[in-house]
Every structure is written in structure tokens, then in C-alpha cells.
PDB file of C-alpha atoms and ligand atoms in Angstrom:
ATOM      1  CA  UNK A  27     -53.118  90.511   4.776  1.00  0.00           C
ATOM      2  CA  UNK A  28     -50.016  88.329   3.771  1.00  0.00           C
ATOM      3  CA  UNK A  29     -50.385  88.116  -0.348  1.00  0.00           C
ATOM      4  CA  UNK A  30     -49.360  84.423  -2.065  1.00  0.00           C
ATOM      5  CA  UNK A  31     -49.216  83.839  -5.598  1.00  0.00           C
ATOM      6  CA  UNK A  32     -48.476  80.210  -7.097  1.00  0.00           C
ATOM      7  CA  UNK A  33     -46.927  78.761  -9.860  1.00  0.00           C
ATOM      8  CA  UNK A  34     -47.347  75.211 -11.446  1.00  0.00           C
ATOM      9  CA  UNK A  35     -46.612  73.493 -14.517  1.00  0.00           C
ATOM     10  CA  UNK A  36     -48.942  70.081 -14.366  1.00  0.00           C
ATOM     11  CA  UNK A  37     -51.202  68.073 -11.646  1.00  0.00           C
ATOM     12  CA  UNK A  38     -51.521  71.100  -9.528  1.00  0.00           C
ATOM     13  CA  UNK A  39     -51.976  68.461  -6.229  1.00  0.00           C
ATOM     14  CA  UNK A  40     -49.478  71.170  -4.213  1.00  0.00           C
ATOM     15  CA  UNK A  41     -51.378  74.192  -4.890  1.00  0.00           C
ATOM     16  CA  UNK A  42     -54.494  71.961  -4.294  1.00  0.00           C
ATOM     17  CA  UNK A  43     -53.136  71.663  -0.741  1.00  0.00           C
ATOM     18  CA  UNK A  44     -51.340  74.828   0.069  1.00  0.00           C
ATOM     19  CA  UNK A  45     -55.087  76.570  -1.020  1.00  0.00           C
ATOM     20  CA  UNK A  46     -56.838  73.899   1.600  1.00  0.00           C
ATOM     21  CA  UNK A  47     -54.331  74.755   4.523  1.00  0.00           C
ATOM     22  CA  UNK A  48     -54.864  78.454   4.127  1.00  0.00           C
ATOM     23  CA  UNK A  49     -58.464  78.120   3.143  1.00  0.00           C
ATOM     24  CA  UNK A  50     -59.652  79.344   6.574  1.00  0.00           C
ATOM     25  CA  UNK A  51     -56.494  81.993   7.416  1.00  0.00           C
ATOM     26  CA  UNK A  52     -57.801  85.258   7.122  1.00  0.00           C
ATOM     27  CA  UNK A  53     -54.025  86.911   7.242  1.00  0.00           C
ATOM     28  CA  UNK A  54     -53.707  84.753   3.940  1.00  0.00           C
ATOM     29  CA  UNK A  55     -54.964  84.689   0.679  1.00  0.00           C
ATOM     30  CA  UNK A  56     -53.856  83.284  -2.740  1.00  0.00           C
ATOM     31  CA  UNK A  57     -54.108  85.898  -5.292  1.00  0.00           C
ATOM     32  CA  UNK A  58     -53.489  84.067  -8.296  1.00  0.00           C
ATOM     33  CA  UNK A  59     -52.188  80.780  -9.805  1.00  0.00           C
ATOM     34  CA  UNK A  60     -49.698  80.792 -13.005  1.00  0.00           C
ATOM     35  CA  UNK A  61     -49.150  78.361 -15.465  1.00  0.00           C
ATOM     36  CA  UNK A  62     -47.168  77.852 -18.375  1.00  0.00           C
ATOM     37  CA  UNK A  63     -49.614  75.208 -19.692  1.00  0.00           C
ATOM     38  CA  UNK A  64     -52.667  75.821 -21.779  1.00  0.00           C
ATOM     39  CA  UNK A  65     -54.008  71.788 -20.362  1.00  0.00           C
ATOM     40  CA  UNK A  66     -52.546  71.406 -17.315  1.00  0.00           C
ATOM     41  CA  UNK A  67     -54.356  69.855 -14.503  1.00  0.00           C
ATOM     42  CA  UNK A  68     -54.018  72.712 -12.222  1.00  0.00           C
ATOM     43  CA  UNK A  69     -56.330  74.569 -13.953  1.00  0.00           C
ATOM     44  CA  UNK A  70     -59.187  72.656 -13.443  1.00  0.00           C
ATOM     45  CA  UNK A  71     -58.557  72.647 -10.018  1.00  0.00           C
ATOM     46  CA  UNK A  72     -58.013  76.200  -9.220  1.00  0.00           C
ATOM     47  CA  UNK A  73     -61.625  76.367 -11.864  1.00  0.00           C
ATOM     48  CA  UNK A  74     -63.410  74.281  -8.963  1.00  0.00           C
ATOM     49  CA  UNK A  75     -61.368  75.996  -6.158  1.00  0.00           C
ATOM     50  CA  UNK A  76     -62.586  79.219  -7.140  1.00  0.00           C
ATOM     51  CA  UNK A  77     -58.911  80.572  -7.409  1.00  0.00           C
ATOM     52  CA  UNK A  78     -57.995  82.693  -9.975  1.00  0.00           C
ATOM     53  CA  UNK A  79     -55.941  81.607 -12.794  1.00  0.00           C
ATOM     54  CA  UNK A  80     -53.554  82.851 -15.428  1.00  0.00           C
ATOM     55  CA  UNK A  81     -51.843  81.024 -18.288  1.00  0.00           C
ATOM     56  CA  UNK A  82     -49.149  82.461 -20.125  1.00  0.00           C
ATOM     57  CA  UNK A  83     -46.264  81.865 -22.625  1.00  0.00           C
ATOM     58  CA  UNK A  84     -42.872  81.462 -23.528  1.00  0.00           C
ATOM     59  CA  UNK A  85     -42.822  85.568 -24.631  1.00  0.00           C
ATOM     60  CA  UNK A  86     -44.715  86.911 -21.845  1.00  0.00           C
ATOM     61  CA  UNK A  87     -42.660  85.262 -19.139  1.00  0.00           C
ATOM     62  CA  UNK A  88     -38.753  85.634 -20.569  1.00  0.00           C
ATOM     63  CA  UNK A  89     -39.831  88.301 -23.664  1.00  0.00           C
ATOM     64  CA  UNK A  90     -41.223  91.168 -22.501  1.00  0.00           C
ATOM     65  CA  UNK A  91     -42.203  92.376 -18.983  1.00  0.00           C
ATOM     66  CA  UNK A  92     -46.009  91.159 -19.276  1.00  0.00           C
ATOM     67  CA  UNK A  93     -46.184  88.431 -15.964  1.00  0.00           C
ATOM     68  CA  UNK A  94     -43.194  91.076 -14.162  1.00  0.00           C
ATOM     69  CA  UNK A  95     -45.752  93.638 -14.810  1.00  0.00           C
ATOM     70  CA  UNK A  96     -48.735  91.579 -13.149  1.00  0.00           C
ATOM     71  CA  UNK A  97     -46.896  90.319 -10.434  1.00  0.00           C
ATOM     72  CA  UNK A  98     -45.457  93.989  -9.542  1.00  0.00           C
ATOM     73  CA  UNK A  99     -49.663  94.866  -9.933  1.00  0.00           C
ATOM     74  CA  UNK A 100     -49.946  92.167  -7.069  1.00  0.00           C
ATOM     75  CA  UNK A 101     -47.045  93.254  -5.179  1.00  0.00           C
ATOM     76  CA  UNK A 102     -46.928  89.409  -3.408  1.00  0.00           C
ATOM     77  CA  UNK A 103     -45.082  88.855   0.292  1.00  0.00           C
ATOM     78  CA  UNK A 104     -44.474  85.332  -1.615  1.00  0.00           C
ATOM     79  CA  UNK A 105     -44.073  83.884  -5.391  1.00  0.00           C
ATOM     80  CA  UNK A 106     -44.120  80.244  -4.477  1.00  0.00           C
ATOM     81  CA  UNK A 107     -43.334  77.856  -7.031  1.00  0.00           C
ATOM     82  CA  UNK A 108     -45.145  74.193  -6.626  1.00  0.00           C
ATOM     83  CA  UNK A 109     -44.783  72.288  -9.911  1.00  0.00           C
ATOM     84  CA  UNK A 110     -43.130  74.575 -11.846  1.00  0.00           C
ATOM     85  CA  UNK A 111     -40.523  73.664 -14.484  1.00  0.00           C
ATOM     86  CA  UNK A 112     -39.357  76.454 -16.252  1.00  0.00           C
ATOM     87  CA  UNK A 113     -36.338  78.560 -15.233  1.00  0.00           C
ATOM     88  CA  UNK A 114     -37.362  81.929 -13.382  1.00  0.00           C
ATOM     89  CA  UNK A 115     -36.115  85.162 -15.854  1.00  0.00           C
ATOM     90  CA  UNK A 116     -33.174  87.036 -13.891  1.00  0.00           C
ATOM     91  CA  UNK A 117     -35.517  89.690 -13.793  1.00  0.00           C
ATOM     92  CA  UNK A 118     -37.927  88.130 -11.730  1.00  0.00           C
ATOM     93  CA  UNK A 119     -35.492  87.248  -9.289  1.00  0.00           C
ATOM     94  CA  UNK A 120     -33.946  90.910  -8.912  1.00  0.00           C
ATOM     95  CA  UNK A 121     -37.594  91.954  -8.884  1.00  0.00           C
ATOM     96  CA  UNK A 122     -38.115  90.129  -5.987  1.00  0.00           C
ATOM     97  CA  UNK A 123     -35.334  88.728  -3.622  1.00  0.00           C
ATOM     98  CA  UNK A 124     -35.817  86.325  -1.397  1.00  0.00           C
ATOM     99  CA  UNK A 125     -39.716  86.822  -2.371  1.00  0.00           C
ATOM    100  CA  UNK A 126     -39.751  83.475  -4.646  1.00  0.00           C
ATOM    101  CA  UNK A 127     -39.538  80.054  -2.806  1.00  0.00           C
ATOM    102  CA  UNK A 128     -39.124  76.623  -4.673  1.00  0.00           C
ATOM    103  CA  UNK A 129     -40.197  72.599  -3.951  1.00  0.00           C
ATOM    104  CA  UNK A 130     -37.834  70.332  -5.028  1.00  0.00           C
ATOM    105  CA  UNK A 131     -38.635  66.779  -4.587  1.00  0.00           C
ATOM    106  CA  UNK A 132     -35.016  65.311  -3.568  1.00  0.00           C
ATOM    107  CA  UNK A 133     -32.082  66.392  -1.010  1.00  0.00           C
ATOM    108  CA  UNK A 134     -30.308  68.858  -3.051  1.00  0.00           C
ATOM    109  CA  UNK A 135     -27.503  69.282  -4.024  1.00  0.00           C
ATOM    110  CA  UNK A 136     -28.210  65.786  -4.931  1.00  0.00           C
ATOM    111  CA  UNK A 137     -30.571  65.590  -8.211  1.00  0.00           C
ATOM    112  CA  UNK A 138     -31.177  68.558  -9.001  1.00  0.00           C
ATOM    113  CA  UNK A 139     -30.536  71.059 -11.877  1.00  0.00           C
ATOM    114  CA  UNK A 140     -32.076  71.124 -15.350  1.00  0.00           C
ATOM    115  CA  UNK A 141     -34.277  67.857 -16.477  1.00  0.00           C
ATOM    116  CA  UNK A 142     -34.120  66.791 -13.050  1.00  0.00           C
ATOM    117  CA  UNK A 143     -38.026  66.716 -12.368  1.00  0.00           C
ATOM    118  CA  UNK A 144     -40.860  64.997 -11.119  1.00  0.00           C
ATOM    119  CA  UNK A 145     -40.357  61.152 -12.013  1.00  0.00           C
ATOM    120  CA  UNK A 146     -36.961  61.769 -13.584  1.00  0.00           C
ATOM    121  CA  UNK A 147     -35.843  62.685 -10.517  1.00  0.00           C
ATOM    122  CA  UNK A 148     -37.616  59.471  -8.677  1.00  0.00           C
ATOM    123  CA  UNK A 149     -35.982  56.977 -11.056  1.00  0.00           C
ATOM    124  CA  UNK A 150     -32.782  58.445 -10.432  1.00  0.00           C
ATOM    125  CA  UNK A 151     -32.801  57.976  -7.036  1.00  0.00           C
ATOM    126  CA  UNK A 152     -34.155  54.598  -7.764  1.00  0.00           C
ATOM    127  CA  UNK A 153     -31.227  53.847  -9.890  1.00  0.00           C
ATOM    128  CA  UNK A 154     -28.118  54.795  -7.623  1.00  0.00           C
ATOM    129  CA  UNK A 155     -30.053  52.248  -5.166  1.00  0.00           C
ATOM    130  CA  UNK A 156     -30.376  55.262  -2.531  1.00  0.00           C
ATOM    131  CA  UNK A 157     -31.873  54.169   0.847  1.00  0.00           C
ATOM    132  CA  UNK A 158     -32.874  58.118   1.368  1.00  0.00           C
ATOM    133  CA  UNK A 159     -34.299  60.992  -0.264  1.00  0.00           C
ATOM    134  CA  UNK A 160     -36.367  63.963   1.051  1.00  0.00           C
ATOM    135  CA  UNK A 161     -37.864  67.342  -0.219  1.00  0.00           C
ATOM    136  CA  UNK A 162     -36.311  70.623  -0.231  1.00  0.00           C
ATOM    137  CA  UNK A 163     -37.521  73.717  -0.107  1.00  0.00           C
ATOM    138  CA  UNK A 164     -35.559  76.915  -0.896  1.00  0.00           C
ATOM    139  CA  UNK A 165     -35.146  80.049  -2.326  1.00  0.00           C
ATOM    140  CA  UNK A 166     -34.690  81.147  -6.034  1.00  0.00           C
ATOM    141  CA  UNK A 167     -31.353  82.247  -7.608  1.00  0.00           C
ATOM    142  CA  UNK A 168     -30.544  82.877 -11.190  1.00  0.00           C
ATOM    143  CA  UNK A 169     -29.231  78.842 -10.958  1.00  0.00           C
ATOM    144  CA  UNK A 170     -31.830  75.425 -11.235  1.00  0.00           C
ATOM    145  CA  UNK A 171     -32.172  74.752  -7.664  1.00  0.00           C
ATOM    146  CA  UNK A 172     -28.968  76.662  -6.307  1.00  0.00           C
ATOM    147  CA  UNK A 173     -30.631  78.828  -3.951  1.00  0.00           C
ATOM    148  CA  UNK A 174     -30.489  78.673  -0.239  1.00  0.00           C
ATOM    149  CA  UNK A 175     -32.120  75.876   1.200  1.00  0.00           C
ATOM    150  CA  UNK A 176     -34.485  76.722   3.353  1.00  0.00           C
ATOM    151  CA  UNK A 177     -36.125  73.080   5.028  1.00  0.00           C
ATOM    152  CA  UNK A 178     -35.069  69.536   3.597  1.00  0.00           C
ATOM    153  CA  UNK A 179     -36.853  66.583   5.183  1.00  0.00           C
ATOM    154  CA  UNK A 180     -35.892  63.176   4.523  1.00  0.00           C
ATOM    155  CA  UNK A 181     -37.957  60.184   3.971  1.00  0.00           C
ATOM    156  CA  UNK A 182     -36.190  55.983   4.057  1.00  0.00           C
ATOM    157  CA  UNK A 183     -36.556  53.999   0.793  1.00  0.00           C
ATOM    158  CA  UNK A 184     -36.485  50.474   1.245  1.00  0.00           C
ATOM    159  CA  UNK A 185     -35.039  48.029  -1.840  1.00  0.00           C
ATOM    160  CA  UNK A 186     -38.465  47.169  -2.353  1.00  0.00           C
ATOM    161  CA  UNK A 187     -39.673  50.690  -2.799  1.00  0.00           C
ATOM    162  CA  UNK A 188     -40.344  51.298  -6.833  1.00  0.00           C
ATOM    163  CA  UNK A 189     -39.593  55.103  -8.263  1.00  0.00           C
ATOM    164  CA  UNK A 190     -44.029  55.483  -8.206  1.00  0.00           C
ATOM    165  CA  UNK A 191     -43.645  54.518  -4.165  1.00  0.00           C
ATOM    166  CA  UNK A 192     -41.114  56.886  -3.883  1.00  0.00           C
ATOM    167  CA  UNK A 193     -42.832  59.803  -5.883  1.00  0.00           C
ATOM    168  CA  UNK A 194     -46.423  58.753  -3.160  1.00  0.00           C
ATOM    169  CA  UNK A 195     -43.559  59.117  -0.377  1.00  0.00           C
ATOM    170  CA  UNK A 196     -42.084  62.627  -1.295  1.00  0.00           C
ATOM    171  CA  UNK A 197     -45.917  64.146  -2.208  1.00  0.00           C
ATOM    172  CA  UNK A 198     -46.753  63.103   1.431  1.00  0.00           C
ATOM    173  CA  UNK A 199     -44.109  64.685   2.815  1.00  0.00           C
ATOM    174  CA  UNK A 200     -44.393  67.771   0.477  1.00  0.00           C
ATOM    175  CA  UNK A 201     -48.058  67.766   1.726  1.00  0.00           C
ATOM    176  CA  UNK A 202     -47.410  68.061   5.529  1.00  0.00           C
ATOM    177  CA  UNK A 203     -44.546  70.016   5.396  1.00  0.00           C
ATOM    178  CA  UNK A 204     -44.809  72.996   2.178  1.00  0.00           C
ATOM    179  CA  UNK A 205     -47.956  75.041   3.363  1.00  0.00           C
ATOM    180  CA  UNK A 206     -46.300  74.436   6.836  1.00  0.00           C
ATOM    181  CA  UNK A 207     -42.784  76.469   5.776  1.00  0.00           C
ATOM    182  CA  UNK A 208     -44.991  78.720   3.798  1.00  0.00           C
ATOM    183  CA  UNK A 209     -46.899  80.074   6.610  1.00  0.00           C
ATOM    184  CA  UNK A 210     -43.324  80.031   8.989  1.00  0.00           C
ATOM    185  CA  UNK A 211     -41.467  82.372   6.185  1.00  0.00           C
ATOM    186  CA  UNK A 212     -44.415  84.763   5.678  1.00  0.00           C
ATOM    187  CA  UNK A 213     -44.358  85.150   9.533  1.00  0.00           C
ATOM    188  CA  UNK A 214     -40.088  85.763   9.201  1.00  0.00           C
TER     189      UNK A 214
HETATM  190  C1  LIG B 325     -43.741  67.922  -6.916  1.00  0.00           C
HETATM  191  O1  LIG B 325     -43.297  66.679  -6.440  1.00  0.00           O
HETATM  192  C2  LIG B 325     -42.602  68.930  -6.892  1.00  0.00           C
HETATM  193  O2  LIG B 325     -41.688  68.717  -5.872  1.00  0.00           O
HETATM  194  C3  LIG B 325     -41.976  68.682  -8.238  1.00  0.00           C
HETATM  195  O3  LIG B 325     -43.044  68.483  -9.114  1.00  0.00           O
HETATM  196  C4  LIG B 325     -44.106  67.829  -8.401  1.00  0.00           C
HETATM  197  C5  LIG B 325     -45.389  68.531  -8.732  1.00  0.00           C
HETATM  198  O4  LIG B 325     -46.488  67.791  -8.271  1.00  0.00           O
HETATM  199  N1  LIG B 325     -41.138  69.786  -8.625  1.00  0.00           N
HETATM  200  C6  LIG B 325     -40.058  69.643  -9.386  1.00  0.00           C
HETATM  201  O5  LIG B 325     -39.702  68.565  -9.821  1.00  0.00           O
HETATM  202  C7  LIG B 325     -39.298  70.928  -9.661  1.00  0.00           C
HETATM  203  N2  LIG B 325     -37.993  70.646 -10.188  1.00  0.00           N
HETATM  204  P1  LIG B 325     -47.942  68.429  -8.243  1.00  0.00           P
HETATM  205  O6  LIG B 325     -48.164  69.105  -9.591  1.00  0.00           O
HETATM  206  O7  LIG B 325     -48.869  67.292  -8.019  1.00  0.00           O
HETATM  207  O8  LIG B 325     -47.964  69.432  -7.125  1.00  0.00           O
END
């Protein structure tokens, strides 16, 4: 049994879909979904999911060794961050190399780094009149989005396209193609 846990700072709608695609894979299972966000939306959804949850803060993730110690407890073949904002501790990532796997919704190198999220990211591309941008998925280094790149897929904008059609276009993609690369890199 292949071990996943998930973490997600807001909406929650790609944990929402990585738990539907493995829903029925019994090599599979999602132990546990983090957040760093008392109200975030991904609560309620792992609450009517059935999927466990665990918030935590600022102290207990860079402080002391509080989530290192849980996630050791859970001893994951994946730490898979959907969402997730915060910079991963250094600890976490000697902890567990090549273990934690990040979303990113534009072709890095290109917009990435810190404050370079969600809809900042969108208008951004929106703004330097772009005619592509894509997802990539990729491993976690002690850098904002520096680690190797595992799968980018790219998706046309059209002049016409606003930064909210663009956002609809890159959570489609990130819909049929995350839980996809998931499943590849837990089978190596
Ligand atoms: C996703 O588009 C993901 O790529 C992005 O946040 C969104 C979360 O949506 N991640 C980042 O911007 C990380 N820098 P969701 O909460 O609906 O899954």
C-alpha cells in the first residue's frame, strides 16, 4: 500500500480530485490532508470526503519538529503539495528527498518564486500578453519552485482570454494531468 499525504493552503479543488482518482485504488490511500489555515475551504471538503485532516501553525511547521514528527509517524511514499503556499522547512526536505512533489500553475522558470501564486500568477501572464502558459509539476528543493521539473504541460491563451479564463484553463489541465503524474512517480 503506496502512502499519500496532501498539503493545501485554500479551495482544496486539487486534493478534491487527486482523492476522487484514487478513490477506488486499493494500492493507494491518502493518509492525511495538512493545512496551514484554520478556514480554508479544503477542510470542509476533506470533512465531507471523509479524509482526515490536520491544521497547524506557523511554530509547529518551521519551530519545532511537531508536523516532521507526524509525517515521520506516517512514513509517506509521497508529500504532495496541491495549494500550498508556504515555503517547505529545510528539514522537511532532507527528511524526505525526492519524497515531496509540487503544482505550480505556470511554465517555470517563468513566474515562479515567492508571491507568485494562484491569480497573481494568472494576471502576470495576462500582463506580458503571453499566448502560452502550462502547469508544472516538480520536486521540492530548499528554493520556491527550483526543484526538478518533473511534467510541464502547456495550454494556448488567446488575446481574448481574461487572467479568470486562464486560471479555469490551468485547473483543467491540473485536473487531468496531477493525480495522473502522481500515480506514474509512486510506480517509479
Ligand atoms: C492551483 O492552481 C495550484 O497550481 C496553485 O494554487 C492553486 C490551488 O487551487 N499553486 C500555487 O500557486 C503554488 N505556488 P485549489 O486550491 O483549487 O487546488
Amino acid at each position: 500500500m503506496k502512502r499519500i499525504v496532501l498539503f493545501a493552503s485554500g479551495s482544496g479543488s486539487n486534493v478534491e480530485n487527486i482523492v476522487h482518482y484514487f478513490q477506488d485504488n486499493s494500492e493507494v490511500t491518502i493518509a492525511t490532508v495538512f493545512t496551514n489555515k484554520s478556514d480554508a475551504k479544503v477542510l470542509e471538503r476533506c470533512n465531507r470526503l471523509k479524509i482526515s485532516s490536520l491544521y497547524f501553525n506557523k511554530t509547529s511547521f518551521y519551530d519545532n519538529d511537531c508536523i516532521l514528527d507526524i509525517l515521520k509517524g506516517i512514513n509517506p511514499d509521497l508529500i504532495i503539495l496541491a495549494g500550498f503556499l508556504w515555503k517547505i522547512p529545510e528539514k522537511l526536505v532532507k527528511n524526505f528527498p525526492n519524497k515531496i512533489v509540487n503544482i505550480h500553475p505556470a511554465l517555470l522558470p517563468k513566474y515562479g518564486g515567492k508571491g507568485m501564486y494562484g491569480m497573481n500568477v494568472h494576471n502576470a501572464v495576462k500582463d506580458n500578453n503571453e499566448q502560452e502558459t502550462g502547469i508544472t509539476i516538480h520536486f521540492v528543493n530548499e528554493n520556491y519552485d527550483e526543484g526538478a521539473i518533473i511534467s510541464q504541460i502547456k495550454t494556448k491563451i488567446t488575446p481574448e482570454d481574461t487572467p479568470e479564463d486562464i486560471a479555469k484553463k490551468i485547473h483543467e489541465l491540473e485536473y487531468e494531468h496531477f493525480p495522473k503524474v502522481i500515480a506514474q512517480i509512486l510506480h517509479g
